[in-house]
PDB file of C-alpha atoms in Angstrom:
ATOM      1  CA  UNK A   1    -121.413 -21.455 205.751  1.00  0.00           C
ATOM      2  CA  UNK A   2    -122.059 -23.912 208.889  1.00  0.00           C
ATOM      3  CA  UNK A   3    -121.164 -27.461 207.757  1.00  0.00           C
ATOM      4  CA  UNK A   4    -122.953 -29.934 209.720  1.00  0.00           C
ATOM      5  CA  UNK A   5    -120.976 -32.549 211.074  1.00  0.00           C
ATOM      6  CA  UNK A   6    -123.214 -35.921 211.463  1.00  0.00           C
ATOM      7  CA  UNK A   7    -124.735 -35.726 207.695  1.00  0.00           C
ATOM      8  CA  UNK A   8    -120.615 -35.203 206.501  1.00  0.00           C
ATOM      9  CA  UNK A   9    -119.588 -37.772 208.742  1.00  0.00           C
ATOM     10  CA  UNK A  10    -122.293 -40.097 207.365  1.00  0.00           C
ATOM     11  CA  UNK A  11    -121.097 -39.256 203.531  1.00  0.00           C
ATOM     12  CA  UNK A  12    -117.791 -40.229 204.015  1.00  0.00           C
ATOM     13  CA  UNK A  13    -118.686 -43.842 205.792  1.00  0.00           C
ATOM     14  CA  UNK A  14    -121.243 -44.547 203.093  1.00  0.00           C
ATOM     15  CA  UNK A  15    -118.479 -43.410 200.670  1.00  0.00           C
ATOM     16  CA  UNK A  16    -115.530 -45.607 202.168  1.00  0.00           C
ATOM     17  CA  UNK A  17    -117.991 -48.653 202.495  1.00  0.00           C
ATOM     18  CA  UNK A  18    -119.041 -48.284 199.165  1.00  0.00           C
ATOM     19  CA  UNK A  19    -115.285 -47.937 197.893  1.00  0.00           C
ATOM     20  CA  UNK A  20    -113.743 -50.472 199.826  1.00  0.00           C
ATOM     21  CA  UNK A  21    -116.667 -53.126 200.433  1.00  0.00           C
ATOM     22  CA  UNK A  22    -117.241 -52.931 196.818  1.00  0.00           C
ATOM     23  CA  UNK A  23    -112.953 -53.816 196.394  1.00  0.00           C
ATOM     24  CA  UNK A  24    -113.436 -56.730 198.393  1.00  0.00           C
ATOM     25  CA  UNK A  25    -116.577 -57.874 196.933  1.00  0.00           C
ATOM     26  CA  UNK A  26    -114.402 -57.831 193.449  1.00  0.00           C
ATOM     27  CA  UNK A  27    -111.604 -59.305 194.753  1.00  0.00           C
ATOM     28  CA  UNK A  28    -113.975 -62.372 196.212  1.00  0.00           C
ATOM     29  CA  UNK A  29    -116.361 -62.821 193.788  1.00  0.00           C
ATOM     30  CA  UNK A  30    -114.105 -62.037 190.371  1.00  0.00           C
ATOM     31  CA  UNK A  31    -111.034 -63.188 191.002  1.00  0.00           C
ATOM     32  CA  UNK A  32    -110.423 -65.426 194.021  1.00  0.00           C
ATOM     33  CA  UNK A  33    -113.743 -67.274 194.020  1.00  0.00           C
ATOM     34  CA  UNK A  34    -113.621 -68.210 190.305  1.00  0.00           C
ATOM     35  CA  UNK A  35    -109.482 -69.163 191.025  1.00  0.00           C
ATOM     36  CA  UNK A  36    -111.007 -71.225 193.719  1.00  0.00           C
ATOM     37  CA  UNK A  37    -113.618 -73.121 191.973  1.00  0.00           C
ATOM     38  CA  UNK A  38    -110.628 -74.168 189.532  1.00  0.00           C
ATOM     39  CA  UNK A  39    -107.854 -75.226 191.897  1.00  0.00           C
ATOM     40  CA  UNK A  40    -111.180 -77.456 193.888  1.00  0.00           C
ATOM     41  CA  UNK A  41    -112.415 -79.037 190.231  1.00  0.00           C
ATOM     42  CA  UNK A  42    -108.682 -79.923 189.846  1.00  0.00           C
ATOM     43  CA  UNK A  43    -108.340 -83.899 190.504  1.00  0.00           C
ATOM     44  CA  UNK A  44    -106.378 -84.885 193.841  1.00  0.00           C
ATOM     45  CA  UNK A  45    -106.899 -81.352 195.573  1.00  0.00           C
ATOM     46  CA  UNK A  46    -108.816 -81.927 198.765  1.00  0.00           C
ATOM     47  CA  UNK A  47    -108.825 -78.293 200.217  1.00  0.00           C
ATOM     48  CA  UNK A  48    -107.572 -75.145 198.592  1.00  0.00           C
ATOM     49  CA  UNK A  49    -107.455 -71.545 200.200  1.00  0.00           C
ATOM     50  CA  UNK A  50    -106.754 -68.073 197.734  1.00  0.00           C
ATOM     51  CA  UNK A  51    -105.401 -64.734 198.265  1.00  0.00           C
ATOM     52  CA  UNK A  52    -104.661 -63.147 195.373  1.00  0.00           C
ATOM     53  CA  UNK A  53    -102.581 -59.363 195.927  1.00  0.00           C
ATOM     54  CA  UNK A  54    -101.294 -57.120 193.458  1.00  0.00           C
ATOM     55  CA  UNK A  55     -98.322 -59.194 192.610  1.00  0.00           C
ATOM     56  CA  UNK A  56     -98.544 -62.775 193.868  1.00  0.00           C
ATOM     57  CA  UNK A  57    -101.815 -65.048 193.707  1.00  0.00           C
ATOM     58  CA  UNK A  58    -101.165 -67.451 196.652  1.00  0.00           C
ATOM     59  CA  UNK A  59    -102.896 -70.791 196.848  1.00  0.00           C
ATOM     60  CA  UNK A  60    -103.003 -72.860 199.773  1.00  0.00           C
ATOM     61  CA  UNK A  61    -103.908 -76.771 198.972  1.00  0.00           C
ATOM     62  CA  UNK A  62    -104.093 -79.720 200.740  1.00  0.00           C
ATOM     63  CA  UNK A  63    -103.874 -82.383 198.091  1.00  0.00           C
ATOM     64  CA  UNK A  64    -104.641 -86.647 198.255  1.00  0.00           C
ATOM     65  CA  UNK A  65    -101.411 -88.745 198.629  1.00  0.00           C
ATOM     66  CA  UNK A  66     -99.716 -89.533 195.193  1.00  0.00           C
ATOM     67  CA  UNK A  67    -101.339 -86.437 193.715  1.00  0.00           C
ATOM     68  CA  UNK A  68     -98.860 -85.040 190.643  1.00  0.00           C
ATOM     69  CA  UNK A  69     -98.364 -81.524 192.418  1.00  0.00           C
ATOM     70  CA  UNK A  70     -96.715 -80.591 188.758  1.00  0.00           C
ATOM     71  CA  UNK A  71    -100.058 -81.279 187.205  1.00  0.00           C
ATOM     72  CA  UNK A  72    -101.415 -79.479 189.841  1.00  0.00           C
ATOM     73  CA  UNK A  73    -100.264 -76.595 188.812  1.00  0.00           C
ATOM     74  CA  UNK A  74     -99.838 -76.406 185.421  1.00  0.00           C
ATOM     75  CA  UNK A  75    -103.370 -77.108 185.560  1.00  0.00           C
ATOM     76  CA  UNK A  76    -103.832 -73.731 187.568  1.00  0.00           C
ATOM     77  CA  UNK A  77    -101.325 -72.035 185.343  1.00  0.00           C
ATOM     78  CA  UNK A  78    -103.061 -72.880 182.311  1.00  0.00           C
ATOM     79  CA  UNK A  79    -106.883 -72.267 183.386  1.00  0.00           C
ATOM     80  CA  UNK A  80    -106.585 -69.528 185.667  1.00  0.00           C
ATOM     81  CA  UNK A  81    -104.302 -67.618 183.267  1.00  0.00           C
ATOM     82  CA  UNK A  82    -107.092 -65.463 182.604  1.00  0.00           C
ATOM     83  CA  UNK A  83    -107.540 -64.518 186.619  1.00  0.00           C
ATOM     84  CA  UNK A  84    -103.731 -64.495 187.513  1.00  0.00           C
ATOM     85  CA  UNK A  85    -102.528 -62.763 184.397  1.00  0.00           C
ATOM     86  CA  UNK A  86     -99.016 -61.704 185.029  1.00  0.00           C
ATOM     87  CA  UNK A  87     -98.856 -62.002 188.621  1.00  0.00           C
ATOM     88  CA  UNK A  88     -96.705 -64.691 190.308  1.00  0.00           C
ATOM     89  CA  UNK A  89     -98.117 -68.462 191.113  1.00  0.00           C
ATOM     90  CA  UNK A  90     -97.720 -69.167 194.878  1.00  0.00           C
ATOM     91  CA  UNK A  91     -98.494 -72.661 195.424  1.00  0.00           C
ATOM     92  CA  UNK A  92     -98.317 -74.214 199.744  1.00  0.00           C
ATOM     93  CA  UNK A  93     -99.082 -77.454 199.905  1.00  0.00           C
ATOM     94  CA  UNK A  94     -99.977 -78.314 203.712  1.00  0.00           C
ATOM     95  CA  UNK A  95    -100.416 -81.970 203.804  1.00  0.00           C
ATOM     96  CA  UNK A  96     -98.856 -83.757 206.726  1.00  0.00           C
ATOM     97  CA  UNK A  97     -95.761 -85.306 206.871  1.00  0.00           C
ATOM     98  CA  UNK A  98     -94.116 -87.400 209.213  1.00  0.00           C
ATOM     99  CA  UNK A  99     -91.252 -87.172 210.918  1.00  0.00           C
ATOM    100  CA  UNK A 100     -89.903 -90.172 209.402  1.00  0.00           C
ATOM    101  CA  UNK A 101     -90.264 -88.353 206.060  1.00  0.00           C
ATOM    102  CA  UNK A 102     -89.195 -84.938 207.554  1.00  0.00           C
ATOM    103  CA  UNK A 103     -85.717 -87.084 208.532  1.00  0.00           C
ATOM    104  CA  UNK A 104     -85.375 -88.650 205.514  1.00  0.00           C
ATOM    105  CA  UNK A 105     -85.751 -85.348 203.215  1.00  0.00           C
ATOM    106  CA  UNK A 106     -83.358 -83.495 205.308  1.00  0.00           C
ATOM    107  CA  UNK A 107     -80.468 -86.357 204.750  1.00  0.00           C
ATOM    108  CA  UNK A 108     -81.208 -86.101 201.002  1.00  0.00           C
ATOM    109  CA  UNK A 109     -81.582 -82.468 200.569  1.00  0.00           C
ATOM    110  CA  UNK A 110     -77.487 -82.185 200.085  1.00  0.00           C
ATOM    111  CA  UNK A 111     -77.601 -84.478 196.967  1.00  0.00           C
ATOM    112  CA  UNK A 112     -80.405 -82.875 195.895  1.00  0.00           C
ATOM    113  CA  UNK A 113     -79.063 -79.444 196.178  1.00  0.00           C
ATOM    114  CA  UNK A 114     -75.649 -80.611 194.657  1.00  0.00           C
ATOM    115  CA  UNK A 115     -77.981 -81.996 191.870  1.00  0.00           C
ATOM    116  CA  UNK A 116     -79.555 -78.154 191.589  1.00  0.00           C
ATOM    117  CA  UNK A 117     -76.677 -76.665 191.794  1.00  0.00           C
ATOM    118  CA  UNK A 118     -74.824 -78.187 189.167  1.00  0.00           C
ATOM    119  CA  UNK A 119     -78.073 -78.169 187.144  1.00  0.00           C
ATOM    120  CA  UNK A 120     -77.437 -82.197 186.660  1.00  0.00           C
ATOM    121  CA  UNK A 121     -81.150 -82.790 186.943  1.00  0.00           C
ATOM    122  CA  UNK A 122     -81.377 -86.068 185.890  1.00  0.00           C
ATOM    123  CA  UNK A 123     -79.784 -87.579 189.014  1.00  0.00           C
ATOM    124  CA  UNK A 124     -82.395 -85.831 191.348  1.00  0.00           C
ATOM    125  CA  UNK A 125     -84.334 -89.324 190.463  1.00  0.00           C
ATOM    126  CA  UNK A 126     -82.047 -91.537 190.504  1.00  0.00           C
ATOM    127  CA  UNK A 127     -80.500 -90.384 194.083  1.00  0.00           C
ATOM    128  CA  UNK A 128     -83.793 -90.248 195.374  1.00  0.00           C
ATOM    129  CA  UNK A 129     -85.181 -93.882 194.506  1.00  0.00           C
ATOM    130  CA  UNK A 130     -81.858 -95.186 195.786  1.00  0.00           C
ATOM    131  CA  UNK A 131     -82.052 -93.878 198.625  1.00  0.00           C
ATOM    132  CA  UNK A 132     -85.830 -94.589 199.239  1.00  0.00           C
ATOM    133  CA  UNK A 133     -85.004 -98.342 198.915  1.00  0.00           C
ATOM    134  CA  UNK A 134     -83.424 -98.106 202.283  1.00  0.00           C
ATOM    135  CA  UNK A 135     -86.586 -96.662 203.420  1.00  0.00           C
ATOM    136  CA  UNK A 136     -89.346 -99.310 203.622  1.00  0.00           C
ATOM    137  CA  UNK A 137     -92.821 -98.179 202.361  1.00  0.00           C
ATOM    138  CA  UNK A 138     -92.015 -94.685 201.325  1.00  0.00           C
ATOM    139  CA  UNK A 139     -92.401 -93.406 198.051  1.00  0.00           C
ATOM    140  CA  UNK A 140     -90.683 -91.122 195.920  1.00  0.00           C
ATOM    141  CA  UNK A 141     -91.851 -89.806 193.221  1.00  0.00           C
ATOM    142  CA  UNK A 142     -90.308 -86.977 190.759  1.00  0.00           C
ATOM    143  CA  UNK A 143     -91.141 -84.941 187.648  1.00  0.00           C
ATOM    144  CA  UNK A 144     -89.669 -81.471 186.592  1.00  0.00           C
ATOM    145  CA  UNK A 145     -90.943 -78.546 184.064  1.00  0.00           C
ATOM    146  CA  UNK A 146     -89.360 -75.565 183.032  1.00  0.00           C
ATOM    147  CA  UNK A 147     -89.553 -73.283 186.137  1.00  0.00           C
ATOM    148  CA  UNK A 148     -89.585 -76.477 189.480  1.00  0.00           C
ATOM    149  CA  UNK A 149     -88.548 -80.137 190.051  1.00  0.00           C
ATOM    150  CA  UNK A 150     -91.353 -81.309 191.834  1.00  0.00           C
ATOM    151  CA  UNK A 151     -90.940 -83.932 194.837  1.00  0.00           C
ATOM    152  CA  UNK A 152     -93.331 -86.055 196.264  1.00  0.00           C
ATOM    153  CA  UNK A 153     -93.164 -88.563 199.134  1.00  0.00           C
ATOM    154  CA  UNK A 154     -95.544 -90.893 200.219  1.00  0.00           C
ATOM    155  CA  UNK A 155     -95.741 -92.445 203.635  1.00  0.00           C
ATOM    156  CA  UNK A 156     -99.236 -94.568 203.897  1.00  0.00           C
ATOM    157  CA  UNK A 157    -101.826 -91.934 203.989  1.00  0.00           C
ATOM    158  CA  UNK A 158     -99.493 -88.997 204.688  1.00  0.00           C
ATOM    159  CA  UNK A 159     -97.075 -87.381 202.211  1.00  0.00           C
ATOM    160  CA  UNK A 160     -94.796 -84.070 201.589  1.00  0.00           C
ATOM    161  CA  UNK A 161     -94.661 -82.480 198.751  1.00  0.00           C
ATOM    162  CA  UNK A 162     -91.530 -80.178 197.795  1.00  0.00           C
ATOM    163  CA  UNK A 163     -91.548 -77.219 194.796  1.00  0.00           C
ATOM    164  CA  UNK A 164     -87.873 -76.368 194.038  1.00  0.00           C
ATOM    165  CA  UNK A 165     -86.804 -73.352 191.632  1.00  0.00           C
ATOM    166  CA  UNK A 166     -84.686 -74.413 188.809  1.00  0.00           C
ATOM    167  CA  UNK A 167     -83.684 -70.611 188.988  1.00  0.00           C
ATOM    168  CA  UNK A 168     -80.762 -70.733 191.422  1.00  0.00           C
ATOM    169  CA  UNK A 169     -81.141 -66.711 192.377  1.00  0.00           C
ATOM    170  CA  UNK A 170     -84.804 -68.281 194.463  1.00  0.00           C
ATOM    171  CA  UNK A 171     -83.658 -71.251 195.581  1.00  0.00           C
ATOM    172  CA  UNK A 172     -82.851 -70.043 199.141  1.00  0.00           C
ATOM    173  CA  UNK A 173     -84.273 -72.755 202.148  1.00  0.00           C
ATOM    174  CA  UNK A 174     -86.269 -75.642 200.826  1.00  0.00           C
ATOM    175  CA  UNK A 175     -88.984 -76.579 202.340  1.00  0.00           C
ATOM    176  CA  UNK A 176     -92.288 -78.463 201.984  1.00  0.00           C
ATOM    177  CA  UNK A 177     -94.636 -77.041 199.132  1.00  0.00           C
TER     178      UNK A 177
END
């Protein structure tokens, strides 16, 4: 038996387009385009980028100044349940900072890890406002669920937002969203 090698070679690209285009097209269409259209309807989120893998979904936002980034993503949590199931919640927020911010979040990141550490929460707030009163025109603002303390600060039209594990085992280098 002769096997002809340009209809075999054909079979297999049609095959492997088929199998992998029609991955991708589920991946787009059924999971990260729906996930999309829910992070975009949420109020305060400008942009938003998805990749959703095998273990993490991983959203990228850009999100309006004074935005609740804890809303934020309880409201993703919640609604997109159903698309995320049991994979992990990756949110980046890539607003832009200053450098004025950048300066003064580094020189309160040791009270606020002390605060972590010592899982004395409630002075995360107070430590911050103090410390923003030196600092005219910026903003602090601070809320907390079960799983992050969530950080915002406001600097005109730019701000920084900060996610930080309660869990200490994923704390590790804190940075912006």
């Amino acid at each position: 038996m002769k096997l002809r090698i340009l209809p075999l070679l054909v079979s297999v690209i049609i095959s492997a387009t088929l199998l992998f285009g029609g991955w991708f097209a589920y991946q787009s269409f059924a999971m990260e385009n729906p996930l999309s259209a829910i992070v975009s309807s949420t109020t305060g989120v400008e942009h938003v980028q998805t990749h959703i893998s095998s273990d993490a979904a991983s959203i990228e936002l850009k999100l309006v100044p004074g935005t609740s980034l804890r809303e934020v993503y309880n409201r993703i949590q919640n609604e997109g349940s159903g698309l995320i199931g049991k994979k992990e919640l990756k949110l980046k927020v890539t607003n832009e900072s200053t450098p004025r911010m950048d300066q003064w979040w580094s020189s309160a990141l040791f009270d606020v890890a002390q605060a972590m550490e010592t899982k004395q929460y409630t002075q995360i707030p107070k430590t911050l406002q103090a410390r923003a009163l030196d600092s005219e025109g910026l903003k602090v603002a601070t809320e907390m669920d079960d799983k992050y303390v969530y950080i915002s600060l406001t600097d005109g039209d730019k701000s920084k937002y900060i996610m930080l594990p309660r869990t200490s085992a994923k704390m590790g280098v804190w940075t912006n969203g």
